PDB file of C-alpha atoms and ligand atoms in Angstrom:
ATOM      1  CA  MET A   1     -16.487   4.895  -5.419  1.00 69.00           C
ATOM      2  CA  THR A   2     -14.605   1.314  -4.718  1.00 92.00           C
ATOM      3  CA  ARG A   3     -11.694   0.951  -6.738  1.00 97.00           C
ATOM      4  CA  LEU A   4      -8.780   2.375  -4.193  1.00 98.00           C
ATOM      5  CA  VAL A   5      -4.683   2.691  -3.319  1.00 98.00           C
ATOM      6  CA  LEU A   6      -4.149   3.817   0.007  1.00 98.00           C
ATOM      7  CA  VAL A   7      -0.216   5.689  -0.494  1.00 97.00           C
ATOM      8  CA  GLY A   8       1.495   7.289   2.053  1.00 96.00           C
ATOM      9  CA  PRO A   9       4.793   6.485   3.826  1.00 94.00           C
ATOM     10  CA  PRO A  10       4.951   3.186   6.083  1.00 91.00           C
ATOM     11  CA  GLY A  11       3.406   4.221   9.755  1.00 89.00           C
ATOM     12  CA  ALA A  12       1.349   6.792   8.765  1.00 93.00           C
ATOM     13  CA  GLY A  13      -1.805   4.293   9.563  1.00 91.00           C
ATOM     14  CA  LYS A  14      -2.166   2.967   5.420  1.00 94.00           C
ATOM     15  CA  GLY A  15      -2.743  -0.696   7.126  1.00 95.00           C
ATOM     16  CA  THR A  16      -6.208   0.685  10.358  1.00 96.00           C
ATOM     17  CA  GLN A  17      -7.903   2.926   7.455  1.00 97.00           C
ATOM     18  CA  ALA A  18      -8.004   0.035   5.190  1.00 98.00           C
ATOM     19  CA  GLY A  19      -9.463  -2.051   7.036  1.00 97.00           C
ATOM     20  CA  THR A  20     -12.062   0.081   8.253  1.00 97.00           C
ATOM     21  CA  LEU A  21     -12.457   1.393   4.778  1.00 97.00           C
ATOM     22  CA  SER A  22     -12.877  -2.236   3.454  1.00 97.00           C
ATOM     23  CA  GLU A  23     -15.316  -3.191   6.178  1.00 97.00           C
ATOM     24  CA  LYS A  24     -17.407   0.082   5.551  1.00 96.00           C
ATOM     25  CA  LEU A  25     -17.291   0.463   1.932  1.00 96.00           C
ATOM     26  CA  GLY A  26     -18.367  -3.624   1.659  1.00 97.00           C
ATOM     27  CA  VAL A  27     -14.913  -4.314  -0.339  1.00 97.00           C
ATOM     28  CA  PRO A  28     -11.784  -6.308   0.142  1.00 98.00           C
ATOM     29  CA  HIS A  29      -8.706  -4.952   1.684  1.00 98.00           C
ATOM     30  CA  ILE A  30      -5.134  -6.012  -0.005  1.00 98.00           C
ATOM     31  CA  SER A  31      -2.195  -5.782   1.051  1.00 98.00           C
ATOM     32  CA  THR A  32       0.957  -6.692  -0.181  1.00 97.00           C
ATOM     33  CA  GLY A  33       2.553  -6.592   3.208  1.00 95.00           C
ATOM     34  CA  ASP A  34       0.176  -8.832   4.630  1.00 96.00           C
ATOM     35  CA  LEU A  35       0.073 -11.896   1.719  1.00 97.00           C
ATOM     36  CA  PHE A  36       3.995 -11.485   1.321  1.00 97.00           C
ATOM     37  CA  ARG A  37       3.938 -12.432   5.666  1.00 97.00           C
ATOM     38  CA  ALA A  38       1.337 -14.814   5.074  1.00 97.00           C
ATOM     39  CA  HIS A  39       3.471 -16.201   2.908  1.00 96.00           C
ATOM     40  CA  ILE A  40       6.773 -15.950   5.036  1.00 97.00           C
ATOM     41  CA  GLY A  41       4.352 -17.662   8.270  1.00 97.00           C
ATOM     42  CA  ASP A  42       3.368 -20.415   5.746  1.00 97.00           C
ATOM     43  CA  GLY A  43       6.294 -21.382   4.924  1.00 97.00           C
ATOM     44  CA  THR A  44       5.605 -21.291   1.427  1.00 96.00           C
ATOM     45  CA  GLU A  45       8.219 -20.716  -1.644  1.00 96.00           C
ATOM     46  CA  LEU A  46       7.304 -17.433  -2.440  1.00 96.00           C
ATOM     47  CA  GLY A  47       7.666 -16.325   1.270  1.00 96.00           C
ATOM     48  CA  ARG A  48      11.388 -17.814   2.234  1.00 97.00           C
ATOM     49  CA  SER A  49      12.383 -15.873  -2.076  1.00 97.00           C
ATOM     50  CA  VAL A  50      10.880 -12.886  -0.815  1.00 97.00           C
ATOM     51  CA  GLN A  51      12.096 -12.762   3.358  1.00 97.00           C
ATOM     52  CA  GLY A  52      15.547 -11.201   3.649  1.00 97.00           C
ATOM     53  CA  PHE A  53      13.698  -8.244   1.476  1.00 97.00           C
ATOM     54  CA  LEU A  54      11.391  -7.995   4.144  1.00 96.00           C
ATOM     55  CA  ASP A  55      13.226  -8.184   6.671  1.00 95.00           C
ATOM     56  CA  GLU A  56      16.047  -5.256   5.183  1.00 92.00           C
ATOM     57  CA  GLY A  57      12.927  -2.723   4.146  1.00 90.00           C
ATOM     58  CA  LYS A  58      13.219  -3.539   0.419  1.00 92.00           C
ATOM     59  CA  LEU A  59      11.296  -3.353  -2.027  1.00 93.00           C
ATOM     60  CA  VAL A  60      10.235  -6.768  -3.498  1.00 97.00           C
ATOM     61  CA  PRO A  61      11.311  -7.819  -7.416  1.00 97.00           C
ATOM     62  CA  ASP A  62       8.226  -6.473  -9.181  1.00 97.00           C
ATOM     63  CA  GLU A  63       8.440  -9.301 -10.931  1.00 97.00           C
ATOM     64  CA  VAL A  64       6.972 -11.313  -7.589  1.00 97.00           C
ATOM     65  CA  THR A  65       5.047  -8.837  -6.101  1.00 98.00           C
ATOM     66  CA  ASN A  66       3.431  -7.870  -9.828  1.00 97.00           C
ATOM     67  CA  GLU A  67       2.145 -11.383 -10.380  1.00 96.00           C
ATOM     68  CA  MET A  68       1.132 -11.916  -6.880  1.00 97.00           C
ATOM     69  CA  VAL A  69      -1.100  -8.715  -7.096  1.00 97.00           C
ATOM     70  CA  ARG A  70      -2.149 -10.099 -10.385  1.00 97.00           C
ATOM     71  CA  GLU A  71      -3.982 -13.455  -9.297  1.00 96.00           C
ATOM     72  CA  ARG A  72      -5.325 -11.757  -5.863  1.00 97.00           C
ATOM     73  CA  LEU A  73      -6.807  -9.407  -8.319  1.00 97.00           C
ATOM     74  CA  ALA A  74      -8.882 -11.878 -10.539  1.00 96.00           C
ATOM     75  CA  ASP A  75     -10.530 -13.303  -7.297  1.00 96.00           C
ATOM     76  CA  GLU A  76     -13.887 -13.065  -7.879  1.00 95.00           C
ATOM     77  CA  ASP A  77     -14.165 -10.932  -4.467  1.00 97.00           C
ATOM     78  CA  THR A  78     -12.510  -8.519  -6.161  1.00 97.00           C
ATOM     79  CA  ALA A  79     -15.625  -7.715  -8.729  1.00 94.00           C
ATOM     80  CA  GLY A  80     -16.829  -5.474  -7.028  1.00 94.00           C
ATOM     81  CA  GLY A  81     -14.156  -2.848  -5.904  1.00 97.00           C
ATOM     82  CA  PHE A  82     -11.133  -3.314  -4.037  1.00 98.00           C
ATOM     83  CA  ILE A  83      -8.602  -1.034  -1.513  1.00 98.00           C
ATOM     84  CA  LEU A  84      -5.376  -1.635  -1.809  1.00 98.00           C
ATOM     85  CA  ASP A  85      -2.805  -0.865   0.520  1.00 97.00           C
ATOM     86  CA  GLY A  86       1.340  -1.023  -0.400  1.00 96.00           C
ATOM     87  CA  PHE A  87       0.167  -1.231  -4.147  1.00 98.00           C
ATOM     88  CA  PRO A  88       1.193  -0.185  -6.117  1.00 98.00           C
ATOM     89  CA  ARG A  89       4.472   1.306  -4.848  1.00 97.00           C
ATOM     90  CA  ASN A  90       6.498   2.887  -7.380  1.00 97.00           C
ATOM     91  CA  ILE A  91       5.877   3.601 -11.259  1.00 98.00           C
ATOM     92  CA  ALA A  92       6.414   0.907 -13.040  1.00 98.00           C
ATOM     93  CA  GLN A  93       4.042  -1.003 -10.856  1.00 98.00           C
ATOM     94  CA  ALA A  94       1.515   1.169 -11.486  1.00 98.00           C
ATOM     95  CA  GLU A  95       1.347   0.371 -15.277  1.00 98.00           C
ATOM     96  CA  VAL A  96       1.439  -3.673 -14.804  1.00 98.00           C
ATOM     97  CA  LEU A  97      -2.010  -2.390 -12.173  1.00 98.00           C
ATOM     98  CA  ASP A  98      -3.195   0.217 -15.558  1.00 97.00           C
ATOM     99  CA  LYS A  99      -2.744  -2.947 -17.634  1.00 98.00           C
ATOM    100  CA  ILE A 100      -4.443  -5.378 -15.291  1.00 97.00           C
ATOM    101  CA  LEU A 101      -7.694  -3.537 -14.593  1.00 97.00           C
ATOM    102  CA  ALA A 102      -7.957  -2.347 -17.934  1.00 97.00           C
ATOM    103  CA  GLU A 103      -8.293  -6.166 -19.093  1.00 95.00           C
ATOM    104  CA  SER A 104     -11.394  -6.338 -17.857  1.00 91.00           C
ATOM    105  CA  GLY A 105     -11.877  -3.088 -18.159  1.00 93.00           C
ATOM    106  CA  GLN A 106     -12.143  -1.807 -15.667  1.00 94.00           C
ATOM    107  CA  LYS A 107     -10.520   1.354 -13.764  1.00 95.00           C
ATOM    108  CA  LEU A 108      -8.820   2.994 -10.485  1.00 97.00           C
ATOM    109  CA  ASP A 109     -11.263   5.679  -8.723  1.00 97.00           C
ATOM    110  CA  ALA A 110      -9.255   7.208  -6.898  1.00 98.00           C
ATOM    111  CA  VAL A 111      -5.952   7.300  -5.188  1.00 98.00           C
ATOM    112  CA  VAL A 112      -5.651   8.274  -1.375  1.00 98.00           C
ATOM    113  CA  SER A 113      -2.844  10.041  -0.182  1.00 98.00           C
ATOM    114  CA  PHE A 114      -1.859  10.220   3.702  1.00 97.00           C
ATOM    115  CA  GLN A 115       0.097  13.334   3.929  1.00 96.00           C
ATOM    116  CA  ILE A 116       2.158  12.473   7.559  1.00 95.00           C
ATOM    117  CA  ASP A 117       5.828  13.935   9.556  1.00 91.00           C
ATOM    118  CA  GLU A 118       8.103  11.096   8.779  1.00 88.00           C
ATOM    119  CA  ASP A 119       9.099  12.446  12.444  1.00 87.00           C
ATOM    120  CA  VAL A 120       5.681  11.037  13.458  1.00 89.00           C
ATOM    121  CA  VAL A 121       5.622   8.748  12.063  1.00 90.00           C
ATOM    122  CA  VAL A 122       9.215   7.246  12.688  1.00 90.00           C
ATOM    123  CA  ALA A 123       8.301   7.401  16.332  1.00 89.00           C
ATOM    124  CA  ARG A 124       5.346   6.118  16.000  1.00 87.00           C
ATOM    125  CA  LEU A 125       6.872   2.582  13.789  1.00 88.00           C
ATOM    126  CA  LEU A 126       9.516   2.254  16.446  1.00 89.00           C
ATOM    127  CA  GLY A 127       6.226   1.330  19.064  1.00 88.00           C
ATOM    128  CA  ARG A 128       4.511  -1.081  16.694  1.00 82.00           C
ATOM    129  CA  GLY A 129       7.479  -4.210  17.658  1.00 77.00           C
ATOM    130  CA  ARG A 130       7.078  -5.686  14.035  1.00 82.00           C
ATOM    131  CA  LYS A 131      10.387  -7.754  13.217  1.00 82.00           C
ATOM    132  CA  ASP A 132      10.991  -5.615   9.884  1.00 83.00           C
ATOM    133  CA  ASP A 133      10.345  -2.107  12.568  1.00 83.00           C
ATOM    134  CA  ASN A 134      14.259  -1.168  14.229  1.00 86.00           C
ATOM    135  CA  GLU A 135      15.177   2.423  13.778  1.00 88.00           C
ATOM    136  CA  GLU A 136      17.858   1.822  10.404  1.00 89.00           C
ATOM    137  CA  VAL A 137      14.998  -0.443   8.546  1.00 90.00           C
ATOM    138  CA  ILE A 138      12.630   2.472   9.300  1.00 91.00           C
ATOM    139  CA  ARG A 139      14.876   5.310   8.182  1.00 90.00           C
ATOM    140  CA  HIS A 140      15.595   2.419   4.805  1.00 90.00           C
ATOM    141  CA  ARG A 141      11.871   2.157   4.384  1.00 92.00           C
ATOM    142  CA  GLN A 142      10.842   5.872   5.075  1.00 93.00           C
ATOM    143  CA  HIS A 143      13.574   6.235   1.231  1.00 93.00           C
ATOM    144  CA  VAL A 144      12.898   3.950  -0.457  1.00 93.00           C
ATOM    145  CA  TYR A 145       9.148   5.840   0.134  1.00 95.00           C
ATOM    146  CA  ARG A 146      10.351   8.660  -0.786  1.00 95.00           C
ATOM    147  CA  SER A 147      12.301   8.186  -3.960  1.00 97.00           C
ATOM    148  CA  GLU A 148      10.342   4.451  -5.548  1.00 96.00           C
ATOM    149  CA  THR A 149       6.816   5.844  -4.445  1.00 96.00           C
ATOM    150  CA  GLU A 150       5.711   9.448  -4.171  1.00 96.00           C
ATOM    151  CA  PRO A 151       6.005  10.304  -7.931  1.00 97.00           C
ATOM    152  CA  LEU A 152       2.631   7.903  -7.884  1.00 98.00           C
ATOM    153  CA  LEU A 153       1.361  10.940  -6.498  1.00 98.00           C
ATOM    154  CA  ASN A 154       2.263  12.733  -9.809  1.00 98.00           C
ATOM    155  CA  TYR A 155       1.429   9.574 -11.700  1.00 98.00           C
ATOM    156  CA  TYR A 156      -2.013   9.677 -10.573  1.00 98.00           C
ATOM    157  CA  ARG A 157      -2.609  13.270  -9.895  1.00 98.00           C
ATOM    158  CA  ASP A 158      -5.961  13.147 -11.592  1.00 97.00           C
ATOM    159  CA  ILE A 159      -7.495  10.636  -8.997  1.00 97.00           C
ATOM    160  CA  VAL A 160      -5.792  11.345  -5.720  1.00 98.00           C
ATOM    161  CA  LEU A 161      -6.703  12.293  -2.720  1.00 98.00           C
ATOM    162  CA  THR A 162      -5.218  14.286  -0.367  1.00 97.00           C
ATOM    163  CA  ILE A 163      -6.106  13.384   3.505  1.00 97.00           C
ATOM    164  CA  ASP A 164      -4.491  14.678   7.051  1.00 97.00           C
ATOM    165  CA  ALA A 165      -3.193  11.409   8.599  1.00 96.00           C
ATOM    166  CA  VAL A 166      -2.304  12.627  11.829  1.00 94.00           C
ATOM    167  CA  GLY A 167      -5.336  12.720  13.716  1.00 94.00           C
ATOM    168  CA  GLU A 168      -7.305  10.305  15.638  1.00 95.00           C
ATOM    169  CA  VAL A 169      -7.996   6.756  13.632  1.00 95.00           C
ATOM    170  CA  ASN A 170     -11.529   7.185  12.975  1.00 96.00           C
ATOM    171  CA  GLU A 171     -11.972  10.835  12.315  1.00 97.00           C
ATOM    172  CA  VAL A 172      -8.757  10.013   9.611  1.00 97.00           C
ATOM    173  CA  THR A 173     -11.804   7.421   8.090  1.00 97.00           C
ATOM    174  CA  ASN A 174     -14.364  10.142   8.606  1.00 97.00           C
ATOM    175  CA  ARG A 175     -12.089  12.732   6.382  1.00 98.00           C
ATOM    176  CA  VAL A 176     -11.041   9.791   3.431  1.00 97.00           C
ATOM    177  CA  LEU A 177     -14.598   9.211   3.464  1.00 97.00           C
ATOM    178  CA  ASN A 178     -16.208  12.793   3.238  1.00 97.00           C
ATOM    179  CA  ALA A 179     -13.201  12.966   0.174  1.00 97.00           C
ATOM    180  CA  LEU A 180     -15.209  10.052  -1.488  1.00 95.00           C
ATOM    181  CA  ASP A 181     -17.973  11.419  -1.504  1.00 92.00           C
ATOM    182  CA  LYS A 182     -17.333  14.173  -3.332  1.00 74.00           C
TER     183      LYS A 182
HETATM  184  P1  ADP B   1       4.852  -0.658   5.446  1.00 63.53           P
HETATM  185  O1  ADP B   1       3.750   0.123   4.986  1.00 63.53           O
HETATM  186  O2  ADP B   1       5.629  -0.346   7.048  1.00 63.53           O
HETATM  187  O3  ADP B   1       6.172  -0.440   4.679  1.00 63.53           O
HETATM  188  P2  ADP B   1       4.314  -3.386   4.493  1.00 63.53           P
HETATM  189  O4  ADP B   1       3.325  -3.977   4.937  1.00 63.53           O
HETATM  190  O5  ADP B   1       3.766  -2.014   3.508  1.00 63.53           O
HETATM  191  O6  ADP B   1       4.311  -1.908   5.787  1.00 63.53           O
HETATM  192  O7  ADP B   1       5.050  -4.152   3.454  1.00 63.53           O
HETATM  193  C1  ADP B   1       6.785  -4.794   4.456  1.00 63.53           C
HETATM  194  C2  ADP B   1       7.344  -5.183   3.611  1.00 63.53           C
HETATM  195  O8  ADP B   1       7.158  -5.901   2.087  1.00 63.53           O
HETATM  196  C3  ADP B   1       7.946  -3.561   2.168  1.00 63.53           C
HETATM  197  O9  ADP B   1       9.051  -3.192   3.401  1.00 63.53           O
HETATM  198  C4  ADP B   1       8.653  -4.628   0.689  1.00 63.53           C
HETATM  199  O10 ADP B   1      10.076  -5.382   1.704  1.00 63.53           O
HETATM  200  C5  ADP B   1       7.353  -5.501   1.068  1.00 63.53           C
HETATM  201  N1  ADP B   1       6.330  -5.049  -0.058  1.00 63.53           N
HETATM  202  C6  ADP B   1       4.819  -4.732   0.375  1.00 63.53           C
HETATM  203  N2  ADP B   1       5.077  -4.326  -0.691  1.00 63.53           N
HETATM  204  C7  ADP B   1       5.859  -4.366  -1.371  1.00 63.53           C
HETATM  205  C8  ADP B   1       5.329  -3.960  -3.601  1.00 63.53           C
HETATM  206  N3  ADP B   1       4.602  -3.386  -3.572  1.00 63.53           N
HETATM  207  N4  ADP B   1       6.264  -4.033  -3.911  1.00 63.53           N
HETATM  208  C9  ADP B   1       7.704  -3.900  -3.214  1.00 63.53           C
HETATM  209  N5  ADP B   1       7.681  -5.659  -1.813  1.00 63.53           N
HETATM  210  C10 ADP B   1       6.780  -4.708  -1.452  1.00 63.53           C
END
């Protein structure tokens, strides 16, 4: 069970869980948000082209995102598995991911769905202080999540593992590991 996608609203703790799971399972953590922020920090052309979308909490156009993920998944270190965090974020991206994996005879093992109340996550994010963490942008990201990303849970219904994301970080990690073992 090492080809995983994590799905959950912004602020659900996906990134934190992805980091821990990556260590425990020995597979790379691939966060599209982190990849975009690294491009922005490095001042690359891709970074300049996506900055506005991140600042406003909008999805970066699929062509840009899909290409970046396709390149990352071509790296050797993903051969034994990976944890995708923040991708796919809509059905079109999920279809592209299926295709990318099928090209090398792979498929996803599981989609981990983090369940948490919107009010809880908005409060968490307001405390985080990232540049795209003001209330208006946060509310917009939650809206994008519900309308674009949540439908993935139906798309992936045969392989979804639902996890209660409320609790201590290591408690949540253990819930995921237990669910993956079953
Ligand atoms: P959060 O989980 O708080 O939304 P992320 O770090 O995952 O934060 O993403 C930050 C921003 O990066 C998103 O608001 C969006 O602009 C962009 N982004 C990340 N992943 C994707 C994706 N798969 N498709 C399009 N845009 C993305």
